Amino acid sequence: MIVVEALQDWPNVLSINDGSGPPESLNSTFTCWIGEKMIKHELLQRVIDKLKENSESAKQNLATAKQAVIDAPGAMQSHSDTTRWQMSRRVEAIENTISETLRALNALELLMRAPPTVTKCSSYAVIEAQNLDDGTRAKYFLLPAGGGSKYEVDGEEITVLTVGAPMARAFMGASAGDEVELKIQGTTRRFSVIAVA
């Protein structure tokens, strides 16, 4: 009989005991799956927190910009009436940024509630890749929004890539062992996908 039991220190990780002695060491595939799931969850929460922070900052900028429109000289007070128009364009740009950020937050919060199963490079995948030109390795987390930031988790640096970014598009659909090429401004960079989780 095989007994699967939760560990006291970490109830989400199971040990396996076939009854012939003490429990075996953890199943590495299962442990890896739990570990990657926790890393993704932590990273996703950090990206969401950063977007919320950016949204709050943009809302403060919006209030300041709206007041600047009110305070800007009008046509009767100035030879040029473009100041108020320019300020109102800035307000529109900030409002668009806030709207885009809220859409991104909604998409990321949906991923947090219902994470997809990842088998290939796709949204919500953590990819380890080796640059075949210089031998360096890096990890990337593909998300629908919030790219461009680097985070450290368990001593490893992971870069968040938005799925629409050129580098993320180069990885899309690839599996562990595949090679991909990224062409930017006449320069080709080659990568080998080491792992996808």
Tab-separated table of C-alpha atoms in Angstrom:
chain	number	residue	atom	x	y	z
A	1	MET	CA	0.000	0.000	0.000
A	2	ILE	CA	1.300	3.460	-0.875
A	3	VAL	CA	0.521	6.216	1.579
A	4	VAL	CA	0.548	9.822	0.469
A	5	GLU	CA	0.660	12.260	3.360
A	6	ALA	CA	0.992	15.995	3.805
A	7	LEU	CA	4.196	17.235	5.369
A	8	GLN	CA	3.781	19.164	8.628
A	9	ASP	CA	5.885	22.133	7.564
A	10	TRP	CA	4.307	22.447	4.147
A	11	PRO	CA	0.829	20.924	3.850
A	12	ASN	CA	0.683	21.429	0.079
A	13	VAL	CA	3.673	19.128	-0.491
A	14	LEU	CA	3.223	15.410	-0.106
A	15	SER	CA	5.623	12.663	0.873
A	16	ILE	CA	5.262	9.152	-0.464
A	17	ASN	CA	5.590	6.013	1.654
A	18	ASP	CA	5.126	2.507	0.248
A	19	GLY	CA	5.148	0.961	3.753
A	20	SER	CA	8.615	-0.611	3.460
A	21	GLY	CA	10.341	2.037	5.576
A	22	PRO	CA	10.481	5.749	6.193
A	23	PRO	CA	8.878	8.052	3.625
A	24	GLU	CA	10.863	8.530	0.443
A	25	SER	CA	12.226	11.901	-0.466
A	26	LEU	CA	9.724	14.093	-2.217
A	27	ASN	CA	8.775	13.309	-5.769
A	28	SER	CA	10.929	15.820	-7.662
A	29	THR	CA	8.385	16.383	-10.418
A	30	PHE	CA	5.656	17.145	-7.921
A	31	THR	CA	7.960	19.333	-5.834
A	32	CYS	CA	9.071	21.189	-8.953
A	33	TRP	CA	5.431	21.709	-9.955
A	34	ILE	CA	4.514	23.095	-6.523
A	35	GLY	CA	7.666	25.237	-6.475
A	36	GLU	CA	7.006	26.705	-9.921
A	37	LYS	CA	3.367	27.292	-9.019
A	38	MET	CA	4.430	29.194	-5.901
A	39	ILE	CA	7.029	31.191	-7.846
A	40	LYS	CA	4.427	32.125	-10.457
A	41	HIS	CA	1.925	33.099	-7.777
A	42	GLU	CA	4.493	35.263	-5.971
A	43	LEU	CA	5.694	36.885	-9.197
A	44	LEU	CA	2.177	37.525	-10.408
A	45	GLN	CA	1.287	39.139	-7.081
A	46	ARG	CA	4.349	41.393	-7.333
A	47	VAL	CA	3.394	42.454	-10.868
A	48	ILE	CA	-0.182	43.155	-9.731
A	49	ASP	CA	1.091	45.183	-6.758
A	50	LYS	CA	3.365	47.220	-9.025
A	51	LEU	CA	0.530	47.914	-11.482
A	52	LYS	CA	-1.722	48.986	-8.600
A	53	GLU	CA	1.028	51.314	-7.398
A	54	ASN	CA	1.395	52.727	-10.922
A	55	SER	CA	-2.372	53.185	-11.143
A	56	GLU	CA	-2.490	55.125	-7.865
A	57	SER	CA	0.379	57.322	-9.025
A	58	ALA	CA	-1.397	57.956	-12.334
A	59	LYS	CA	-4.599	58.886	-10.474
A	60	GLN	CA	-2.657	61.456	-8.452
A	61	ASN	CA	-1.113	62.809	-11.661
A	62	LEU	CA	-4.593	62.967	-13.183
A	63	ALA	CA	-5.900	65.115	-10.337
A	64	THR	CA	-2.923	67.461	-10.727
A	65	ALA	CA	-3.361	67.610	-14.504
A	66	LYS	CA	-7.092	68.342	-14.215
A	67	GLN	CA	-6.349	71.212	-11.854
A	68	ALA	CA	-3.735	72.505	-14.321
A	69	VAL	CA	-6.409	72.570	-17.051
A	70	ILE	CA	-8.688	74.598	-14.788
A	71	ASP	CA	-5.858	76.992	-13.898
A	72	ALA	CA	-4.511	77.320	-17.466
A	73	PRO	CA	-5.089	80.668	-19.165
A	74	GLY	CA	-7.930	80.704	-21.666
A	75	ALA	CA	-8.180	82.509	-24.991
A	76	MET	CA	-9.287	85.732	-23.294
A	77	GLN	CA	-6.255	85.750	-20.982
A	78	SER	CA	-3.555	84.774	-23.471
A	79	HIS	CA	-2.597	85.463	-27.064
A	80	SER	CA	-2.431	81.717	-27.517
A	81	ASP	CA	-5.219	79.488	-26.327
A	82	THR	CA	-3.277	76.251	-26.818
A	83	THR	CA	-2.144	75.940	-23.192
A	84	ARG	CA	-5.516	74.714	-21.996
A	85	TRP	CA	-5.808	72.407	-25.018
A	86	GLN	CA	-2.327	70.974	-24.374
A	87	MET	CA	-3.172	70.382	-20.728
A	88	SER	CA	-6.440	68.655	-21.668
A	89	ARG	CA	-4.516	66.354	-24.034
A	90	ARG	CA	-2.282	65.421	-21.100
A	91	VAL	CA	-5.387	64.621	-19.028
A	92	GLU	CA	-6.654	62.359	-21.836
A	93	ALA	CA	-3.304	60.561	-22.014
A	94	ILE	CA	-3.295	59.944	-18.261
A	95	GLU	CA	-6.906	58.714	-18.371
A	96	ASN	CA	-5.950	56.294	-21.175
A	97	THR	CA	-3.003	55.041	-19.121
A	98	ILE	CA	-5.256	54.442	-16.117
A	99	SER	CA	-7.785	52.616	-18.294
A	100	GLU	CA	-5.076	50.382	-19.821
A	101	THR	CA	-3.645	49.666	-16.376
A	102	LEU	CA	-7.067	48.656	-15.048
A	103	ARG	CA	-7.582	46.303	-18.018
A	104	ALA	CA	-4.149	44.796	-17.358
A	105	LEU	CA	-4.970	44.375	-13.672
A	106	ASN	CA	-8.228	42.611	-14.532
A	107	ALA	CA	-6.388	40.194	-16.849
A	108	LEU	CA	-3.698	39.455	-14.258
A	109	GLU	CA	-6.202	39.011	-11.431
A	110	LEU	CA	-8.076	36.522	-13.620
A	111	LEU	CA	-4.812	34.588	-14.074
A	112	MET	CA	-4.361	34.653	-10.302
A	113	ARG	CA	-7.821	33.146	-9.740
A	114	ALA	CA	-7.688	30.604	-12.580
A	115	PRO	CA	-4.119	29.884	-13.698
A	116	PRO	CA	-3.880	27.907	-16.938
A	117	THR	CA	-1.943	24.685	-17.368
A	118	VAL	CA	1.264	25.403	-19.252
A	119	THR	CA	2.904	22.833	-21.530
A	120	LYS	CA	4.535	25.165	-24.075
A	121	CYS	CA	5.735	28.748	-24.063
A	122	SER	CA	2.554	30.768	-23.670
A	123	SER	CA	1.008	33.309	-21.351
A	124	TYR	CA	1.699	32.370	-17.703
A	125	ALA	CA	4.761	30.294	-18.620
A	126	VAL	CA	8.067	30.589	-16.798
A	127	ILE	CA	10.795	29.927	-19.342
A	128	GLU	CA	14.442	29.221	-18.746
A	129	ALA	CA	16.432	29.990	-21.875
A	130	GLN	CA	20.073	30.002	-22.853
A	131	ASN	CA	21.437	32.637	-25.202
A	132	LEU	CA	23.295	30.538	-27.772
A	133	ASP	CA	25.486	33.475	-28.775
A	134	ASP	CA	27.073	34.111	-25.366
A	135	GLY	CA	25.979	31.111	-23.259
A	136	THR	CA	24.133	33.135	-20.615
A	137	ARG	CA	20.950	31.749	-19.083
A	138	ALA	CA	17.906	33.699	-17.972
A	139	LYS	CA	14.369	33.069	-16.760
A	140	TYR	CA	11.332	34.849	-18.164
A	141	PHE	CA	7.721	34.984	-17.003
A	142	LEU	CA	5.284	35.602	-19.866
A	143	LEU	CA	2.203	37.629	-18.943
A	144	PRO	CA	-0.483	39.534	-20.859
A	145	ALA	CA	0.626	42.769	-19.126
A	146	GLY	CA	3.174	44.168	-16.704
A	147	GLY	CA	6.309	43.322	-18.661
A	148	GLY	CA	9.663	45.021	-18.465
A	149	SER	CA	10.367	44.477	-14.782
A	150	LYS	CA	12.834	42.127	-13.132
A	151	TYR	CA	12.105	40.373	-9.855
A	152	GLU	CA	14.209	38.203	-7.577
A	153	VAL	CA	12.590	35.046	-6.240
A	154	ASP	CA	14.542	32.501	-4.202
A	155	GLY	CA	17.810	34.088	-5.322
A	156	GLU	CA	16.941	33.910	-9.020
A	157	GLU	CA	16.273	36.902	-11.243
A	158	ILE	CA	13.172	36.533	-13.404
A	159	THR	CA	12.245	39.052	-16.088
A	160	VAL	CA	8.572	39.612	-16.845
A	161	LEU	CA	7.824	39.797	-20.570
A	162	THR	CA	4.510	40.986	-21.975
A	163	VAL	CA	3.313	38.404	-24.517
A	164	GLY	CA	3.207	41.067	-27.240
A	165	ALA	CA	6.894	41.951	-26.802
A	166	PRO	CA	9.230	40.787	-29.599
A	167	MET	CA	11.214	38.492	-27.310
A	168	ALA	CA	8.063	36.865	-25.898
A	169	ARG	CA	6.643	36.396	-29.409
A	170	ALA	CA	9.853	34.587	-30.398
A	171	PHE	CA	9.303	32.076	-27.563
A	172	MET	CA	5.557	31.520	-28.116
A	173	GLY	CA	4.702	27.887	-28.839
A	174	ALA	CA	8.225	26.616	-28.140
A	175	SER	CA	8.885	23.632	-25.872
A	176	ALA	CA	11.913	22.594	-23.837
A	177	GLY	CA	14.728	21.713	-26.232
A	178	ASP	CA	13.528	24.021	-29.029
A	179	GLU	CA	15.690	26.766	-30.466
A	180	VAL	CA	14.208	30.151	-31.301
A	181	GLU	CA	15.489	33.207	-33.137
A	182	LEU	CA	14.833	36.812	-32.270
A	183	LYS	CA	15.447	39.397	-34.985
A	184	ILE	CA	15.562	43.032	-33.911
A	185	GLN	CA	16.869	45.835	-36.127
A	186	GLY	CA	18.918	43.522	-38.303
A	187	THR	CA	20.459	41.631	-35.388
A	188	THR	CA	19.600	37.974	-34.853
A	189	ARG	CA	19.851	36.427	-31.404
A	190	ARG	CA	19.406	32.682	-30.914
A	191	PHE	CA	18.068	31.033	-27.771
A	192	SER	CA	17.617	27.460	-26.611
A	193	VAL	CA	14.598	26.805	-24.415
A	194	ILE	CA	15.901	24.842	-21.421
A	195	ALA	CA	12.645	24.479	-19.481
A	196	VAL	CA	9.015	25.593	-19.586
A	197	ALA	CA	6.797	25.535	-16.501
